[in-house]
């Protein structure tokens, strides 16, 4: 994925993703990292604010994980900044970006009383911040750069959930976060702030599959199995943010 340097066909992207749903997606050759979690309790670490909402990063395909993460943060924030008032009441305020950590080290940030999980990514409601273990990001980025866009947009989805009335938050919070991620990434493509390159839709399906539970969703803490994650992401991609809300209309 990259910042745009050529126009993207939204219809072609949606069709490609729909095809993935039908054909399924392999990609279980590597053991997946642990699933993302979030916890609740006080004492946020300090962190920086998100980048400017312009979403303009070097359109150099094949950027480093760090460069793609920076682009993902910028593009995701720009989407919500641009569209919030069309979707929800009140103003938009972005979560803080604590950013990269190494869960193997004593310096790992905390969310409340708990250290952030190793090889994972988190939205911490108490500090209203997003952070990610760079081992997870590098591992995923090596599979495809779309990975980091998915992780950032998904965690940002949790930050959005934390800003919504309870009635707008799906009981299946993780799957709703996937839906919101789909809405943001494909919405950004429509906005012209993100360009999908060949293979990106497959990479997104691969990432959703690699990060999925082995069993279907039954509990609020579940992420859902691969087909559920791809299905919710695709719904958001096709039909936008409102389709991710309970009783939402696409
Ligand atoms: Zn999540």
Short mmCIF file of C-alpha atoms and ligand atoms in Angstrom, two decimals:
data_model
loop_
_atom_site.label_atom_id
_atom_site.label_comp_id
_atom_site.label_asym_id
_atom_site.label_seq_id
_atom_site.Cartn_x
_atom_site.Cartn_y
_atom_site.Cartn_z
CA UNK A 1 0.00 0.00 0.00
CA UNK A 2 1.15 3.47 -0.61
CA UNK A 3 0.16 7.01 -0.75
CA UNK A 4 -1.52 7.58 -4.09
CA UNK A 5 0.40 8.02 -7.23
CA UNK A 6 -2.22 6.60 -9.56
CA UNK A 7 -6.00 6.43 -9.33
CA UNK A 8 -7.60 3.37 -7.85
CA UNK A 9 -10.72 1.66 -9.03
CA UNK A 10 -12.93 1.24 -6.01
CA UNK A 11 -15.18 -1.21 -7.80
CA UNK A 12 -12.25 -3.38 -8.79
CA UNK A 13 -10.99 -3.48 -5.22
CA UNK A 14 -14.38 -4.43 -3.85
CA UNK A 15 -14.70 -7.12 -6.46
CA UNK A 16 -11.28 -8.49 -5.62
CA UNK A 17 -12.11 -8.65 -1.95
CA UNK A 18 -15.46 -10.29 -2.63
CA UNK A 19 -13.64 -12.89 -4.68
CA UNK A 20 -11.36 -13.62 -1.77
CA UNK A 21 -14.42 -14.29 0.33
CA UNK A 22 -15.64 -16.82 -2.15
CA UNK A 23 -12.37 -18.54 -2.83
CA UNK A 24 -11.00 -18.40 0.65
CA UNK A 25 -7.44 -17.67 1.49
CA UNK A 26 -4.61 -19.89 2.54
CA UNK A 27 -1.70 -18.59 4.46
CA UNK A 28 -1.46 -20.73 7.55
CA UNK A 29 2.10 -21.78 6.87
CA UNK A 30 3.40 -19.60 9.66
CA UNK A 31 2.22 -19.84 13.25
CA UNK A 32 0.24 -16.69 13.98
CA UNK A 33 1.30 -14.33 16.70
CA UNK A 34 -0.92 -13.99 19.70
CA UNK A 35 -4.13 -12.08 19.31
CA UNK A 36 -4.37 -8.48 20.32
CA UNK A 37 -5.82 -7.58 23.63
CA UNK A 38 -6.68 -4.50 25.54
CA UNK A 39 -7.05 -4.01 29.22
CA UNK A 40 -8.60 -1.56 31.58
CA UNK A 41 -6.98 0.27 34.46
CA UNK A 42 -5.24 3.59 35.15
CA UNK A 43 -1.78 5.06 34.52
CA UNK A 44 -1.18 5.66 30.83
CA UNK A 45 2.32 6.04 29.50
CA UNK A 46 3.20 9.22 27.78
CA UNK A 47 3.09 9.41 24.05
CA UNK A 48 3.05 11.57 21.01
CA UNK A 49 0.05 12.81 19.13
CA UNK A 50 -0.84 11.38 15.74
CA UNK A 51 0.62 12.79 12.62
CA UNK A 52 -1.02 15.41 10.55
CA UNK A 53 -4.16 14.28 8.74
CA UNK A 54 -2.85 14.90 5.30
CA UNK A 55 -1.89 11.31 4.56
CA UNK A 56 0.99 12.24 2.37
CA UNK A 57 3.96 10.00 2.71
CA UNK A 58 6.67 9.09 0.28
CA UNK A 59 4.87 7.07 -2.38
CA UNK A 60 7.78 4.72 -2.56
CA UNK A 61 6.54 1.18 -2.79
CA UNK A 62 8.58 -1.20 -0.71
CA UNK A 63 9.02 1.12 2.24
CA UNK A 64 10.23 -0.07 5.60
CA UNK A 65 7.82 -1.28 8.24
CA UNK A 66 8.38 1.99 10.08
CA UNK A 67 7.55 4.05 6.98
CA UNK A 68 4.40 2.05 6.29
CA UNK A 69 3.29 2.35 9.91
CA UNK A 70 3.74 6.11 9.71
CA UNK A 71 1.67 6.18 6.55
CA UNK A 72 -1.00 3.95 8.09
CA UNK A 73 -1.34 6.23 11.13
CA UNK A 74 -1.58 9.29 8.93
CA UNK A 75 -4.09 7.80 6.50
CA UNK A 76 -6.29 6.33 9.23
CA UNK A 77 -6.35 9.54 11.23
CA UNK A 78 -7.12 11.54 8.10
CA UNK A 79 -10.07 9.31 7.29
CA UNK A 80 -11.67 9.74 10.68
CA UNK A 81 -10.86 13.43 10.79
CA UNK A 82 -12.50 13.96 7.41
CA UNK A 83 -15.59 11.81 7.91
CA UNK A 84 -16.39 11.95 11.62
CA UNK A 85 -18.88 14.78 11.39
CA UNK A 86 -20.69 12.97 8.57
CA UNK A 87 -21.12 9.93 10.78
CA UNK A 88 -21.37 10.97 14.40
CA UNK A 89 -22.22 13.91 16.58
CA UNK A 90 -19.51 15.78 18.42
CA UNK A 91 -16.02 16.52 17.29
CA UNK A 92 -13.30 14.08 16.43
CA UNK A 93 -10.28 13.77 18.63
CA UNK A 94 -7.64 11.22 17.75
CA UNK A 95 -6.15 8.72 20.17
CA UNK A 96 -2.58 9.24 21.26
CA UNK A 97 0.09 7.24 19.50
CA UNK A 98 2.49 5.63 21.94
CA UNK A 99 3.74 3.63 19.01
CA UNK A 100 6.40 0.98 18.92
CA UNK A 101 7.45 -1.03 21.93
CA UNK A 102 9.31 -4.26 22.56
CA UNK A 103 7.34 -6.54 24.83
CA UNK A 104 10.52 -8.45 25.61
CA UNK A 105 12.13 -5.59 27.46
CA UNK A 106 11.69 -4.13 30.94
CA UNK A 107 10.79 -0.78 29.38
CA UNK A 108 7.51 -2.06 27.97
CA UNK A 109 4.76 0.54 28.49
CA UNK A 110 1.85 -0.27 30.73
CA UNK A 111 -1.89 -0.06 30.21
CA UNK A 112 -3.22 0.48 33.68
CA UNK A 113 -1.46 -2.01 35.90
CA UNK A 114 -0.47 -4.36 33.10
CA UNK A 115 2.50 -4.36 30.79
CA UNK A 116 1.55 -4.30 27.16
CA UNK A 117 1.50 -7.80 25.70
CA UNK A 118 4.50 -9.20 23.87
CA UNK A 119 4.21 -9.49 20.08
CA UNK A 120 0.89 -7.75 20.00
CA UNK A 121 -0.86 -4.47 19.32
CA UNK A 122 -3.17 -2.60 21.63
CA UNK A 123 -5.64 0.17 22.05
CA UNK A 124 -5.46 1.11 25.73
CA UNK A 125 -8.69 2.84 26.76
CA UNK A 126 -7.27 4.22 29.99
CA UNK A 127 -4.58 6.15 28.28
CA UNK A 128 -6.59 6.48 25.06
CA UNK A 129 -3.56 5.39 23.12
CA UNK A 130 -2.48 2.93 20.46
CA UNK A 131 0.77 0.98 20.64
CA UNK A 132 2.31 -1.98 18.86
CA UNK A 133 5.15 -4.40 19.43
CA UNK A 134 7.53 -3.89 16.53
CA UNK A 135 8.23 -7.63 16.43
CA UNK A 136 4.59 -8.20 15.44
CA UNK A 137 4.72 -5.42 12.87
CA UNK A 138 8.00 -6.55 11.30
CA UNK A 139 6.81 -10.16 11.23
CA UNK A 140 3.62 -9.17 9.48
CA UNK A 141 5.22 -6.57 7.24
CA UNK A 142 7.51 -9.25 5.87
CA UNK A 143 4.37 -11.06 4.66
CA UNK A 144 3.07 -7.90 3.04
CA UNK A 145 2.89 -4.21 3.78
CA UNK A 146 -0.92 -4.24 4.06
CA UNK A 147 -0.46 -5.96 7.43
CA UNK A 148 0.50 -2.80 9.26
CA UNK A 149 -2.39 -0.87 7.72
CA UNK A 150 -4.81 -3.50 8.98
CA UNK A 151 -3.37 -3.52 12.49
CA UNK A 152 -3.37 0.27 12.79
CA UNK A 153 -6.87 0.67 11.35
CA UNK A 154 -8.18 -2.14 13.58
CA UNK A 155 -6.74 -0.65 16.77
CA UNK A 156 -8.04 2.77 15.71
CA UNK A 157 -11.43 1.10 15.42
CA UNK A 158 -11.26 0.30 19.12
CA UNK A 159 -10.47 3.94 19.85
CA UNK A 160 -13.55 4.90 17.84
CA UNK A 161 -15.65 2.37 19.75
CA UNK A 162 -14.49 3.99 22.97
CA UNK A 163 -15.85 7.32 21.69
CA UNK A 164 -19.29 6.02 20.70
CA UNK A 165 -22.50 5.59 22.62
CA UNK A 166 -22.74 2.07 23.98
CA UNK A 167 -25.64 1.34 21.67
CA UNK A 168 -23.41 1.80 18.66
CA UNK A 169 -20.77 -0.67 19.85
CA UNK A 170 -21.28 -4.22 18.64
CA UNK A 171 -21.08 -6.96 21.24
CA UNK A 172 -18.55 -8.54 18.88
CA UNK A 173 -16.12 -5.70 19.44
CA UNK A 174 -13.21 -7.31 17.65
CA UNK A 175 -15.20 -8.06 14.54
CA UNK A 176 -16.64 -4.56 14.55
CA UNK A 177 -13.08 -3.24 14.71
CA UNK A 178 -12.31 -5.32 11.61
CA UNK A 179 -15.37 -3.88 9.89
CA UNK A 180 -14.26 -0.35 10.76
CA UNK A 181 -10.77 -1.13 9.48
CA UNK A 182 -12.24 -2.21 6.16
CA UNK A 183 -14.36 0.92 5.99
CA UNK A 184 -11.36 3.12 6.69
CA UNK A 185 -8.87 1.52 4.31
CA UNK A 186 -11.26 1.24 1.38
CA UNK A 187 -12.78 4.61 2.24
CA UNK A 188 -9.31 6.13 2.16
CA UNK A 189 -8.83 4.61 -1.27
CA UNK A 190 -12.05 6.28 -2.38
CA UNK A 191 -10.85 9.53 -0.86
CA UNK A 192 -7.63 9.21 -2.77
CA UNK A 193 -5.46 9.22 0.33
CA UNK A 194 -4.43 5.56 -0.02
CA UNK A 195 -3.53 3.52 -3.05
CA UNK A 196 -4.00 -0.21 -3.21
CA UNK A 197 -1.28 -2.03 -5.06
CA UNK A 198 -1.47 -5.43 -6.65
CA UNK A 199 -1.65 -8.07 -3.96
CA UNK A 200 -2.88 -5.80 -1.18
CA UNK A 201 -6.34 -7.33 -0.94
CA UNK A 202 -4.78 -10.78 -0.71
CA UNK A 203 -2.41 -9.49 1.95
CA UNK A 204 -5.32 -8.11 3.95
CA UNK A 205 -7.11 -11.44 3.82
CA UNK A 206 -3.88 -13.19 4.78
CA UNK A 207 -3.39 -10.90 7.76
CA UNK A 208 -6.97 -11.35 8.95
CA UNK A 209 -6.52 -15.09 8.63
CA UNK A 210 -3.17 -15.18 10.40
CA UNK A 211 -4.56 -13.14 13.30
CA UNK A 212 -7.83 -15.04 13.56
CA UNK A 213 -9.00 -17.37 16.28
CA UNK A 214 -9.22 -21.03 15.42
CA UNK A 215 -12.83 -21.17 16.58
CA UNK A 216 -15.83 -19.00 15.70
CA UNK A 217 -16.84 -16.00 17.78
CA UNK A 218 -18.78 -16.84 20.92
CA UNK A 219 -17.56 -14.33 23.50
CA UNK A 220 -16.99 -10.59 23.66
CA UNK A 221 -13.25 -11.13 23.94
CA UNK A 222 -13.06 -13.35 20.84
CA UNK A 223 -11.62 -12.13 17.57
CA UNK A 224 -13.60 -14.55 15.46
CA UNK A 225 -12.35 -17.16 13.04
CA UNK A 226 -10.78 -16.37 9.69
CA UNK A 227 -13.98 -16.37 7.66
CA UNK A 228 -15.71 -14.14 10.20
CA UNK A 229 -12.85 -11.66 10.27
CA UNK A 230 -12.68 -11.47 6.49
CA UNK A 231 -16.47 -11.21 6.31
CA UNK A 232 -16.70 -8.28 8.73
CA UNK A 233 -13.74 -6.51 7.16
CA UNK A 234 -15.29 -6.95 3.73
CA UNK A 235 -18.62 -5.58 4.88
CA UNK A 236 -16.96 -2.40 6.01
CA UNK A 237 -14.91 -2.26 2.84
CA UNK A 238 -17.99 -2.56 0.65
CA UNK A 239 -20.53 -0.57 2.63
CA UNK A 240 -18.71 1.82 4.91
CA UNK A 241 -18.73 2.77 8.56
CA UNK A 242 -22.48 2.80 9.04
CA UNK A 243 -22.69 -0.82 7.97
CA UNK A 244 -20.46 -1.66 10.95
CA UNK A 245 -22.89 -0.23 13.48
CA UNK A 246 -25.67 -2.29 15.08
CA UNK A 247 -28.66 -2.11 12.75
CA UNK A 248 -26.41 -0.18 10.45
CA UNK A 249 -27.42 0.59 6.94
CA UNK A 250 -24.95 0.37 4.16
ZN1 LIG B 1 -8.96 -5.70 18.54
#
